Coordinates of C-alpha atoms in Angstrom, one line a residue:
Chain A
X5 CA 106.9 132.0 20.7
X6 CA 105.4 135.5 20.6
X7 CA 107.4 138.4 19.4
X8 CA 107.8 141.6 21.4
X9 CA 107.0 144.8 19.5
X10 CA 110.0 147.0 18.8
X11 CA 108.7 149.6 21.2
X12 CA 108.9 147.4 24.3
X13 CA 110.2 149.7 27.0
X14 CA 111.0 148.2 30.4
X15 CA 111.6 149.6 33.9
X16 CA 113.6 147.1 36.0
X17 CA 113.7 147.0 39.8
X18 CA 115.7 144.7 42.0
X19 CA 117.6 145.5 45.2
X20 CA 120.3 143.0 44.3
X21 CA 122.8 144.8 42.0
X22 CA 124.2 141.6 40.6
X23 CA 120.8 140.4 39.5
X24 CA 119.8 143.8 38.3
X25 CA 122.8 144.0 36.1
X26 CA 122.3 140.5 34.8
X27 CA 118.6 141.2 34.0
X28 CA 119.6 144.4 32.2
X29 CA 122.0 142.5 30.0
X30 CA 119.5 139.7 29.4
X31 CA 116.8 142.1 28.2
X32 CA 119.3 144.2 26.3
X33 CA 120.3 141.1 24.4
X34 CA 116.9 141.3 22.7
X35 CA 117.2 144.2 20.3
X36 CA 113.4 144.7 20.4
X37 CA 113.4 145.6 24.1
X38 CA 114.9 148.7 25.8
X39 CA 115.6 149.0 29.5
X40 CA 114.6 152.6 30.2
X41 CA 115.4 152.5 33.9
X42 CA 117.1 150.1 36.3
X43 CA 116.1 150.9 39.9
X44 CA 117.3 149.5 43.3
X45 CA 114.1 150.1 45.3
X46 CA 110.3 150.3 44.9
X47 CA 110.0 154.0 45.3
X48 CA 112.6 154.7 42.6
X49 CA 110.8 152.2 40.3
X50 CA 107.4 153.9 40.9
X51 CA 108.9 157.3 40.1
X52 CA 110.5 155.9 36.9
X53 CA 107.2 154.3 35.9
X54 CA 105.4 157.6 36.5
X55 CA 107.8 159.7 34.5
X56 CA 108.9 157.2 31.7
X57 CA 105.6 155.4 31.2
X58 CA 107.1 152.1 30.1
X59 CA 105.0 149.2 28.6
X60 CA 106.4 146.9 31.3
X61 CA 107.7 147.0 34.8
X62 CA 109.7 144.0 35.9
X63 CA 109.8 144.1 39.7
X64 CA 111.2 142.1 42.5
X65 CA 108.6 141.5 45.2
X66 CA 110.8 142.1 48.3
X67 CA 112.4 145.5 48.0
X68 CA 113.3 148.4 50.3
X69 CA 111.1 151.5 50.7
X70 CA 108.2 150.2 48.7
X71 CA 107.9 146.5 47.9
X72 CA 106.8 145.2 44.5
X73 CA 103.2 144.7 45.6
X74 CA 102.9 148.2 46.9
X75 CA 104.3 149.6 43.7
X76 CA 101.6 147.6 41.8
X77 CA 98.9 149.0 44.1
X78 CA 100.1 152.6 43.4
X79 CA 100.2 151.9 39.6
X80 CA 96.6 150.7 39.8
X81 CA 95.5 153.5 42.0
X82 CA 96.9 156.1 39.7
X83 CA 95.8 154.4 36.5
X84 CA 99.2 154.1 35.0
X85 CA 99.2 151.8 31.9
X86 CA 102.4 149.8 32.7
X87 CA 102.0 146.1 33.0
X88 CA 103.8 144.6 35.9
X89 CA 105.7 141.3 35.9
X90 CA 107.1 140.1 39.2
X91 CA 110.4 138.4 39.3
X92 CA 111.2 136.8 42.6
X93 CA 113.8 134.4 44.2
X94 CA 111.1 132.9 46.4
X95 CA 107.6 134.0 47.3
X96 CA 105.2 133.0 50.0
X97 CA 101.8 131.8 49.1
X98 CA 100.4 135.0 50.5
X99 CA 102.6 137.1 48.2
X100 CA 101.7 135.1 45.1
X101 CA 98.0 135.2 45.9
X102 CA 98.1 138.9 46.5
X103 CA 100.0 139.6 43.3
X104 CA 97.3 137.8 41.3
X105 CA 94.6 139.6 43.2
X106 CA 96.2 143.0 42.4
X107 CA 96.3 142.2 38.7
X108 CA 99.9 141.3 38.1
X109 CA 100.5 140.4 34.4
X110 CA 103.3 138.0 35.1
X111 CA 105.0 136.1 37.8
X112 CA 108.3 134.4 37.4
X113 CA 110.9 132.7 39.6
X114 CA 114.4 134.0 39.2
X115 CA 115.6 130.5 38.8
X116 CA 113.7 130.4 35.5
X117 CA 114.4 134.0 34.4
X118 CA 117.4 133.1 32.1
X119 CA 115.2 130.8 30.1
X120 CA 111.8 132.4 30.3
X121 CA 112.0 136.1 31.0
X122 CA 112.2 137.3 27.3
X123 CA 109.3 135.0 26.4
X124 CA 107.3 136.2 29.3
X125 CA 107.8 139.8 28.4
X126 CA 106.8 139.2 24.8
X127 CA 103.6 137.4 26.0
X128 CA 102.7 140.2 28.4
X129 CA 103.3 143.0 25.8
X130 CA 101.0 141.1 23.5
X131 CA 98.3 141.0 26.1
X132 CA 98.7 137.5 27.5
X133 CA 99.2 137.0 31.2
X134 CA 102.2 134.9 32.3
X135 CA 101.0 133.2 35.5
X136 CA 102.3 129.6 35.4
X137 CA 99.5 127.4 36.7
X138 CA 101.9 125.0 38.3
X139 CA 103.3 127.8 40.4
X140 CA 100.3 130.0 41.0
X141 CA 97.4 127.6 41.4
X142 CA 98.7 125.5 44.3
X143 CA 99.8 128.7 46.1
X144 CA 96.5 130.4 45.6
X145 CA 94.7 127.2 46.7
X146 CA 96.8 126.9 49.8
X147 CA 96.4 130.5 50.7
X148 CA 92.6 130.4 50.3
X149 CA 92.4 127.2 52.4
X150 CA 94.6 128.8 55.0
X151 CA 92.5 131.9 55.2
X152 CA 89.3 129.9 55.4
X153 CA 90.9 127.9 58.2
X154 CA 92.0 131.0 60.0
X155 CA 88.4 132.4 59.7
X156 CA 86.9 129.2 60.9
X157 CA 89.2 128.9 63.9
X158 CA 89.0 132.5 65.0
X159 CA 85.3 132.2 64.5
X160 CA 85.3 129.2 66.8
X161 CA 86.8 131.3 69.6
X162 CA 84.5 133.1 72.0
X163 CA 84.8 136.9 72.2
X164 CA 86.5 136.5 75.6
X165 CA 89.0 134.0 74.2
X166 CA 89.8 136.3 71.3
X167 CA 90.3 139.1 73.8
X168 CA 92.7 136.9 75.8
X169 CA 94.7 136.0 72.7
X170 CA 95.1 139.7 71.9
X171 CA 96.3 140.5 75.4
X172 CA 98.8 137.5 75.2
X173 CA 100.2 138.8 71.9
X174 CA 100.8 142.1 73.7
X175 CA 103.1 140.2 76.0
X176 CA 100.9 140.4 79.1
X177 CA 101.4 137.7 81.8
X178 CA 98.5 135.6 83.0
X179 CA 98.4 137.7 86.2
X180 CA 98.1 140.9 84.2
X181 CA 95.5 139.4 81.8
X182 CA 93.5 138.2 84.8
X183 CA 93.6 141.7 86.3
X184 CA 92.7 143.3 83.0
X185 CA 89.7 141.0 82.5
X186 CA 88.7 141.0 86.1
X187 CA 89.0 137.2 86.5
X188 CA 91.2 134.8 88.4
X189 CA 94.5 133.4 87.0
X190 CA 92.9 130.0 87.1
X191 CA 90.1 131.2 84.8
X192 CA 92.8 132.6 82.4
X193 CA 94.4 129.2 82.3
X194 CA 91.2 127.4 81.5
X195 CA 90.6 129.8 78.7
X196 CA 94.1 129.3 77.4
X197 CA 93.7 125.6 77.5
X198 CA 90.6 125.8 75.4
X199 CA 92.3 128.3 73.0
X200 CA 95.3 125.9 72.5
X201 CA 93.0 123.1 71.6
X202 CA 91.0 125.2 69.1
X203 CA 94.2 126.6 67.5
X204 CA 96.0 123.3 67.6
X205 CA 99.0 124.7 69.4
X206 CA 100.9 123.4 72.4
X207 CA 102.4 126.5 74.0
X208 CA 102.1 130.3 74.3
X209 CA 105.0 131.0 71.9
X210 CA 103.2 129.0 69.1
X211 CA 99.9 130.7 69.9
X212 CA 101.5 134.2 69.7
X213 CA 103.3 133.4 66.5
X214 CA 100.1 132.2 64.9
X215 CA 97.9 135.1 66.2
X216 CA 100.3 138.0 65.4
X217 CA 99.8 138.0 61.6
X218 CA 96.0 137.7 62.1
X219 CA 95.6 140.2 64.9
X220 CA 92.8 142.0 63.2
X221 CA 90.7 138.9 63.2
X222 CA 91.0 138.7 67.0
X223 CA 89.8 142.2 67.6
X224 CA 86.2 142.5 68.9
Chain B
X12 CA 139.8 96.3 154.8
X13 CA 136.1 95.6 154.3
X14 CA 135.0 92.9 151.9
X15 CA 132.9 94.4 149.0
X16 CA 130.6 91.4 148.9
X17 CA 129.8 92.2 152.5
X18 CA 128.7 95.7 151.5
X19 CA 125.4 95.5 149.5
X20 CA 125.5 99.3 148.7
X21 CA 129.0 99.0 147.2
X22 CA 127.6 96.2 144.9
X23 CA 124.7 98.3 143.8
X24 CA 127.0 101.2 143.1
X25 CA 129.2 99.0 141.0
X26 CA 126.2 97.6 139.1
X27 CA 124.9 101.2 138.5
X28 CA 128.2 102.3 137.2
X29 CA 128.4 99.4 134.8
X30 CA 124.8 100.0 133.6
X31 CA 125.6 103.7 133.1
X32 CA 128.7 102.8 131.1
X33 CA 126.8 100.4 129.0
X34 CA 124.0 102.9 128.3
X35 CA 126.5 105.6 127.7
X36 CA 128.5 103.4 125.3
X37 CA 125.3 102.4 123.5
X38 CA 124.3 106.1 123.2
X39 CA 127.7 107.1 121.9
X40 CA 127.5 104.2 119.4
X41 CA 124.1 105.3 118.2
X42 CA 125.1 108.9 117.9
X43 CA 128.2 107.8 115.9
X44 CA 126.2 105.6 113.6
X45 CA 123.6 108.3 113.2
X46 CA 126.3 110.8 112.4
X47 CA 127.9 108.4 109.8
X48 CA 124.5 107.7 108.2
X49 CA 123.6 111.4 108.1
X50 CA 127.0 112.2 106.6
X51 CA 126.6 109.4 104.0
X52 CA 123.1 110.7 103.1
X53 CA 124.3 114.3 102.9
X54 CA 127.2 113.1 100.7
X55 CA 124.6 111.3 98.5
X56 CA 122.5 114.4 98.3
X57 CA 125.5 116.6 97.4
X58 CA 126.3 114.1 94.6
X59 CA 123.0 115.2 92.9
X60 CA 123.3 114.1 89.3
X61 CA 121.7 117.3 87.8
X62 CA 119.9 117.1 84.4
X63 CA 120.1 114.0 82.2
X64 CA 123.0 114.0 79.7
X65 CA 121.2 112.2 76.9
X66 CA 119.0 114.4 74.8
X67 CA 115.3 113.8 75.1
X68 CA 112.1 115.5 74.2
X69 CA 110.9 115.3 77.8
X70 CA 112.3 117.3 80.8
X71 CA 115.7 115.7 81.7
X72 CA 114.9 114.7 85.3
X73 CA 115.2 110.8 85.1
X74 CA 118.6 110.7 86.8
X75 CA 117.5 113.2 89.5
X76 CA 114.3 111.2 90.3
X77 CA 116.3 107.9 90.3
X78 CA 118.7 109.5 92.7
X79 CA 115.9 110.8 95.0
X80 CA 114.3 107.3 95.0
X81 CA 117.6 105.7 95.9
X82 CA 118.4 108.2 98.6
X83 CA 115.0 107.8 100.3
X84 CA 114.7 104.1 99.5
X85 CA 111.4 104.5 97.7
X86 CA 110.2 102.6 94.7
X87 CA 108.4 105.5 93.1
X88 CA 108.7 109.2 92.9
X89 CA 106.1 111.6 91.5
X90 CA 106.6 115.2 90.4
X91 CA 103.7 117.5 89.5
X92 CA 104.7 120.9 88.2
X93 CA 103.4 123.8 86.2
X94 CA 104.6 127.0 84.5
X95 CA 102.8 130.1 85.6
X96 CA 102.0 131.2 82.0
X97 CA 100.9 127.8 80.6
X98 CA 97.5 126.1 81.2
X99 CA 99.0 122.7 81.9
X100 CA 100.2 120.5 84.7
X101 CA 103.2 118.4 83.9
X102 CA 103.4 115.0 85.6
X103 CA 106.5 112.8 85.8
X104 CA 106.3 109.4 87.6
X105 CA 109.6 107.5 88.2
X106 CA 109.1 103.8 88.7
X107 CA 111.0 100.7 87.6
X108 CA 114.0 102.7 86.5
X109 CA 112.1 104.8 84.0
X110 CA 110.1 108.0 84.0
X111 CA 106.6 108.4 82.4
X112 CA 105.7 111.9 81.5
X113 CA 102.2 113.3 81.0
X114 CA 100.5 116.6 80.6
X115 CA 97.2 117.4 82.2
X116 CA 94.9 120.4 82.2
X117 CA 95.9 123.0 84.8
X118 CA 92.8 122.3 86.9
X119 CA 93.4 118.5 87.2
X120 CA 94.4 117.4 90.7
X121 CA 93.0 120.7 92.2
X122 CA 95.5 122.4 94.5
X123 CA 97.5 119.1 94.8
X124 CA 97.4 119.3 98.7
X125 CA 95.0 120.5 101.3
X126 CA 94.7 124.3 101.7
X127 CA 97.1 125.5 104.3
X128 CA 99.6 122.8 103.4
X129 CA 100.7 124.3 100.1
X130 CA 104.0 125.6 101.4
X131 CA 104.6 122.7 103.8
X132 CA 106.7 119.5 103.7
X133 CA 104.8 116.6 105.3
X134 CA 104.2 112.9 105.5
X135 CA 100.8 111.6 104.4
X136 CA 99.9 108.1 105.5
X137 CA 96.6 107.1 103.8
X138 CA 96.5 103.8 105.6
X139 CA 95.4 105.7 108.7
X140 CA 91.7 106.6 108.3
X141 CA 91.4 110.4 108.1
X142 CA 89.7 112.3 110.9
X143 CA 86.9 114.1 109.2
X144 CA 86.9 116.8 111.9
X145 CA 90.5 117.6 111.2
X146 CA 91.1 120.5 108.8
X147 CA 93.8 118.6 106.9
X148 CA 92.0 115.3 106.9
X149 CA 92.7 114.9 103.2
X150 CA 96.3 116.0 102.8
X151 CA 96.6 115.0 99.1
X152 CA 94.1 115.6 96.4
X153 CA 91.9 112.4 96.1
X154 CA 92.2 112.3 92.3
X155 CA 96.0 112.4 92.5
X156 CA 95.9 109.6 95.2
X157 CA 93.6 107.5 93.1
X158 CA 95.5 108.0 89.8
X159 CA 98.9 107.1 91.3
X160 CA 97.7 104.7 94.0
X161 CA 99.3 106.8 96.7
X162 CA 99.2 105.1 100.1
X163 CA 102.1 106.8 101.9
X164 CA 104.1 109.8 100.7
X165 CA 106.7 112.3 101.8
X166 CA 105.9 115.5 100.0
X167 CA 107.6 118.9 99.6
X168 CA 106.9 121.9 97.4
X169 CA 109.2 123.9 95.2
X170 CA 108.6 127.3 93.8
X171 CA 110.8 129.1 91.2
X172 CA 110.1 132.0 88.8
X173 CA 109.5 129.7 85.9
X174 CA 107.9 126.8 87.5
X175 CA 106.3 125.5 90.7
X176 CA 105.1 122.2 91.9
X177 CA 105.6 119.3 94.4
X178 CA 107.5 116.1 94.7
X179 CA 105.9 113.0 96.2
X180 CA 108.2 110.3 97.5
X181 CA 105.9 107.3 97.3
X182 CA 106.0 104.4 99.8
X183 CA 109.4 105.4 101.4
X184 CA 111.2 102.8 103.5
X185 CA 111.5 105.3 106.4
X186 CA 109.4 108.3 107.4
X187 CA 111.6 109.9 110.0
X188 CA 111.8 113.7 110.5
X189 CA 115.3 113.6 108.9
X190 CA 113.6 112.3 105.7
X191 CA 111.3 115.3 105.7
X192 CA 114.3 117.5 105.7
X193 CA 115.9 115.5 102.8
X194 CA 112.7 115.7 100.8
X195 CA 112.6 119.5 101.3
X196 CA 116.2 119.7 100.0
X197 CA 115.5 117.4 97.1
X198 CA 112.4 119.4 96.1
X199 CA 114.6 122.6 96.0
X200 CA 117.2 120.9 93.8
X201 CA 114.6 119.5 91.4
X202 CA 113.0 123.0 91.1
X203 CA 116.4 124.4 90.1
X204 CA 116.9 121.6 87.6
X205 CA 113.4 122.2 86.0
X206 CA 113.9 125.9 85.9
X207 CA 117.3 125.5 84.2
X208 CA 115.7 123.2 81.7
X209 CA 112.9 125.7 80.9
X210 CA 115.4 128.6 80.6
X211 CA 117.6 126.5 78.3
X212 CA 114.5 125.6 76.3
X213 CA 113.4 129.2 76.0
X214 CA 116.9 130.3 74.9
X215 CA 117.2 127.4 72.4
X216 CA 113.8 128.2 70.9
X217 CA 114.5 131.9 70.6
X218 CA 118.0 131.1 69.1
X219 CA 116.6 128.6 66.6
X220 CA 113.9 131.0 65.5
X221 CA 116.5 133.8 65.0
X222 CA 118.9 131.4 63.2
X223 CA 116.1 130.2 61.0
X224 CA 115.1 133.7 60.0
X225 CA 118.7 134.7 59.5
X226 CA 119.6 131.6 57.4
X227 CA 116.4 132.1 55.3
X228 CA 117.2 135.7 54.8
X229 CA 120.9 135.1 54.0
X230 CA 120.0 132.4 51.5
X231 CA 117.3 134.5 49.9
X232 CA 119.3 137.7 49.8
X233 CA 122.7 136.2 49.0
X234 CA 123.0 132.8 47.5
X235 CA 119.7 132.7 45.6
X236 CA 120.4 136.1 44.0
X237 CA 123.9 135.2 43.1
X238 CA 122.8 131.9 41.5
X239 CA 120.1 133.7 39.6
X240 CA 122.6 136.3 38.3
X241 CA 125.2 133.6 37.5
X242 CA 122.5 131.6 35.5
X243 CA 121.6 134.7 33.5
X244 CA 125.2 135.5 32.8
X245 CA 125.8 131.9 31.7
X246 CA 122.8 132.1 29.4
X247 CA 124.3 135.2 27.8
X248 CA 127.7 133.6 27.5
X249 CA 126.2 130.5 25.9
X250 CA 124.4 132.6 23.3
X251 CA 127.8 134.0 22.2
X252 CA 129.8 130.7 22.4
X253 CA 130.4 128.0 19.9
X254 CA 128.5 124.7 19.9
X255 CA 131.0 122.8 22.1
X256 CA 131.4 125.5 24.8
X257 CA 127.6 126.1 24.7
X258 CA 126.9 122.5 25.7
X259 CA 129.2 122.7 28.7
X260 CA 127.8 126.0 29.8
X261 CA 124.2 124.8 29.5
X262 CA 125.1 121.8 31.6
X263 CA 126.6 124.0 34.3
X264 CA 123.5 126.2 34.1
X265 CA 121.2 123.1 34.6
X266 CA 123.2 122.2 37.7
X267 CA 122.8 125.7 39.1
X268 CA 119.1 125.6 38.4
X269 CA 118.7 122.4 40.4
X270 CA 120.6 124.0 43.3
X271 CA 118.4 127.1 43.1
X272 CA 115.3 125.0 43.3
X273 CA 116.7 123.1 46.3
X274 CA 117.6 126.3 48.1
X275 CA 114.3 128.0 47.3
X276 CA 112.4 125.0 48.7
X277 CA 114.5 125.2 51.8
X278 CA 113.8 128.9 52.2
X279 CA 110.1 128.3 51.6
X280 CA 110.0 125.5 54.1
X281 CA 111.8 127.5 56.8
X282 CA 109.6 130.6 56.7
X283 CA 108.3 131.5 60.2
X284 CA 105.0 129.6 60.4
X285 CA 102.0 131.9 60.2
X286 CA 99.3 129.3 59.6
X287 CA 97.1 127.4 61.9
X288 CA 98.2 124.0 62.9
X289 CA 95.1 122.0 62.8
X290 CA 94.8 121.7 59.0
X291 CA 96.0 118.2 58.0
X292 CA 98.5 118.0 55.2
X293 CA 98.3 115.1 52.8
X294 CA 101.6 113.3 52.4
X295 CA 101.0 113.2 48.6
X296 CA 103.5 116.0 48.1
X297 CA 106.1 113.9 49.9
X298 CA 105.7 111.3 47.2
X299 CA 106.4 114.0 44.5
X300 CA 109.5 115.1 46.3
X301 CA 110.7 111.4 46.5
X302 CA 110.3 111.0 42.8
X303 CA 112.5 114.1 42.3
X304 CA 115.0 112.6 44.7
X305 CA 114.9 109.3 42.8
X306 CA 115.9 111.2 39.7
X307 CA 118.5 113.2 41.5
X308 CA 120.2 110.1 43.0
X309 CA 119.4 107.9 40.0
X310 CA 117.6 105.2 42.0
X311 CA 114.1 103.8 42.0
X312 CA 111.9 105.1 44.9
X313 CA 108.6 103.4 45.7
X314 CA 106.3 105.3 48.0
X315 CA 103.2 104.0 49.7
X316 CA 100.9 105.3 52.4
X317 CA 98.0 103.6 54.1
X318 CA 95.4 105.0 53.8
X319 CA 96.3 106.4 50.4
X320 CA 95.2 109.9 51.5
X321 CA 97.1 109.8 54.7
X322 CA 97.4 113.3 56.3
X323 CA 99.5 114.6 59.1
X324 CA 99.9 118.1 60.8
X325 CA 101.7 120.5 58.4
X326 CA 104.8 120.9 60.6
X327 CA 105.2 117.1 60.8
X328 CA 104.8 116.8 57.0
X329 CA 107.7 119.0 56.6
X330 CA 109.8 116.9 59.0
X331 CA 108.8 113.7 57.2
X332 CA 109.9 115.2 53.9
X333 CA 113.3 116.1 55.4
X334 CA 113.6 112.7 57.1
X335 CA 112.9 110.8 53.9
X336 CA 115.2 113.0 51.9
X337 CA 117.9 112.0 54.3
X338 CA 117.0 108.3 54.3
X339 CA 117.2 108.2 50.5
X340 CA 120.4 110.1 50.3
X341 CA 121.9 107.8 53.0
X342 CA 120.8 104.6 51.2
X343 CA 122.4 105.7 47.9
X344 CA 125.5 107.4 49.2
X345 CA 126.5 104.9 51.9
X346 CA 124.7 101.7 50.8
X347 CA 124.8 102.2 47.0
X348 CA 121.1 101.2 46.9
X349 CA 119.3 101.2 43.6
X350 CA 115.9 100.6 44.9
X351 CA 114.2 102.1 48.0
X352 CA 110.8 101.3 49.3
X353 CA 109.1 103.7 51.7
X354 CA 105.8 102.9 53.5
X355 CA 104.0 105.2 55.9
X356 CA 101.0 104.3 58.2
X357 CA 99.6 105.9 61.3
X358 CA 97.6 105.1 64.4
X359 CA 95.7 107.8 66.4
X360 CA 98.9 108.9 68.2
X361 CA 101.8 107.6 66.1
X362 CA 103.2 107.8 62.6
X363 CA 105.1 104.8 61.4
X364 CA 107.7 105.1 58.6
X365 CA 109.5 102.1 57.1
X366 CA 112.4 102.6 54.7
X367 CA 113.8 99.5 53.1
X368 CA 116.6 99.5 50.5
X369 CA 118.6 96.9 48.5
X370 CA 122.0 98.4 49.2
X371 CA 125.0 97.0 51.0
X372 CA 123.6 97.9 54.5
X373 CA 125.5 100.0 57.1
X374 CA 129.2 99.4 57.1
X375 CA 130.4 97.4 60.1
X376 CA 126.9 96.7 61.3
X377 CA 124.8 93.5 61.1
X378 CA 121.6 92.5 62.7
X379 CA 118.9 94.4 64.6
X380 CA 119.6 97.6 66.5
X381 CA 116.9 99.2 68.7
X382 CA 116.9 102.9 69.5
X383 CA 118.8 102.3 72.7
X384 CA 121.5 100.3 71.0
X385 CA 122.0 103.0 68.3
X386 CA 122.3 105.5 71.1
X387 CA 124.7 103.5 73.3
X388 CA 126.9 102.3 70.4
X389 CA 126.6 105.7 68.6
X390 CA 126.2 104.0 65.2
X391 CA 123.6 104.0 62.4
X392 CA 121.9 106.9 60.7
X393 CA 123.0 109.5 63.2
X394 CA 121.7 112.7 61.7
X395 CA 118.3 111.0 60.8
X396 CA 118.1 109.7 64.4
X397 CA 118.9 113.1 65.8
X398 CA 116.1 114.6 63.8
X399 CA 113.7 111.8 65.0
X400 CA 114.8 112.3 68.6
X401 CA 114.0 116.1 68.4
X402 CA 110.5 115.1 67.4
X403 CA 110.2 112.7 70.4
X404 CA 110.3 109.5 68.2
X405 CA 112.4 106.4 67.9
X406 CA 114.5 104.6 65.2
X407 CA 115.0 100.9 64.8
X408 CA 117.6 99.6 62.3
X409 CA 118.0 96.2 60.7
X410 CA 121.0 95.9 58.5
X411 CA 122.8 93.2 56.5
X412 CA 124.9 93.1 53.3
X413 CA 121.6 92.6 51.5
X414 CA 120.2 95.9 52.5
X415 CA 118.9 98.0 55.4
X416 CA 115.5 98.4 57.0
X417 CA 114.8 101.5 59.1
X418 CA 111.7 101.8 61.1
X419 CA 110.8 105.3 62.5
X420 CA 108.0 106.1 64.9
X421 CA 106.9 109.6 65.4
X422 CA 104.4 110.9 67.9
X423 CA 101.5 112.8 66.3

């Protein structure tokens, strides 16, 4: 086990007071660490990091005002030296992949925090990243495959089909789409049928749900 | 007094009166019988059964179509309908007491009937050779006729905000004008039933999505955070406690950690899908989950797929995982099984799952129960069956004091 240096100063941020207080107590139980600020949202955490310049920032990913990933972006953009460790109850593959891409030093699930947080902080302060491969690797792999699949599929749509998907996500009816594109309703249905097959969906709700997060990819 | 027999005119008059009376009586009898029949048929029509009561993945119109067939004494009833915003045509054919549902591209079967007939109710008799000069020579789309072997049909349209289509009463016993009126009324009722079904479906989907998001958020923001905090506090308490107390606290913490994992997995699984559905998901991960379940329930779980790298659509993989979790938990909790064998295979259109255990079987049941039996008797693995039913599949159960065998088929 690595030992944290005595000057390990930590900014904590979590919007759940009960967790924040528990984490503060846990970190304080190690005499070599000091919690210099405990914040309830991302903006307060960023402000504390700017002013207090801690070695470490332990952030929840989902937080009000600024989320943990946005705080990390700001830290990087402004060249602050604090190393960021994410502590999350559950994270989507996309969040985990983005955290790694943005240069997070650590990523930990809250369910393991009691056993691993102090060890993780020590490792990060000593220059080792704490990105458990059993957690990160499958998530990054799945996210990469998903993105590639999204690219492949949107690439397989014709420009007219992409245009139609965009209009459908705006809530337009087939009649309105037909009017907008200057075609008949029957033609809109033929396009929709082809789009469903390419996207692997069976109804308009599913198509819209899939397309909304990837709207940029459907723009001409 | 003059003898009637002597007056031939008097005799003719008498015969005429008798004939009039006879014809009048016959007419009155006919009108009475006609009125009774009409009243009976109207009463039958009023007793429209509405949507099917038993849950099904298909539109619940079996009872309605059976009713229409009985009312018009026809062996088959065909309904073709579409939703304005979807690129499909739904086809339902009632025959031999059951309904076969299919989905076709929107352009299949053209406009269903000849132009100019779209809003009309009519009788089409294909046994009479069509007059090529006549505008409506081909009343019904030839592809539709060929696909469903239509020879004679009464047909009426229905048009609602959420759906529009036509009903075809195939080979009816009678083709009177009265029947045309009845078909018209039946088409209207069927349109209302379908629209109610679609509305219900829309509301259920929206509610389920909202509930799923709410539940996921509540679990994430509430329970998971509290468990994490409790685990941290217990860790701190354990650090200050003596050896005996520490052991108890650590055991409690381990239990909490298991629950945290389980809830996190649930939250992860129930995130709103934002991925494309064509990417096949290997069932390998299901095997890992089953090993965890085996440890949790202290039983041996053997898992086998053929082929070994069997893949299914991502959403189905999730359901399979839940189904198997439920099957394992049932086998141990209710049947006290110590060994469970799970095998999954697939064809082009179906996934087959077999779960066999060495427990004591289902209490009070013995022998083979098909899906229909389980439904009618309301016995067996109810919550598993309800999940399978939602996916449009079936369950078959074979149980004895030596163990249970559950066969699940799911459409791909």
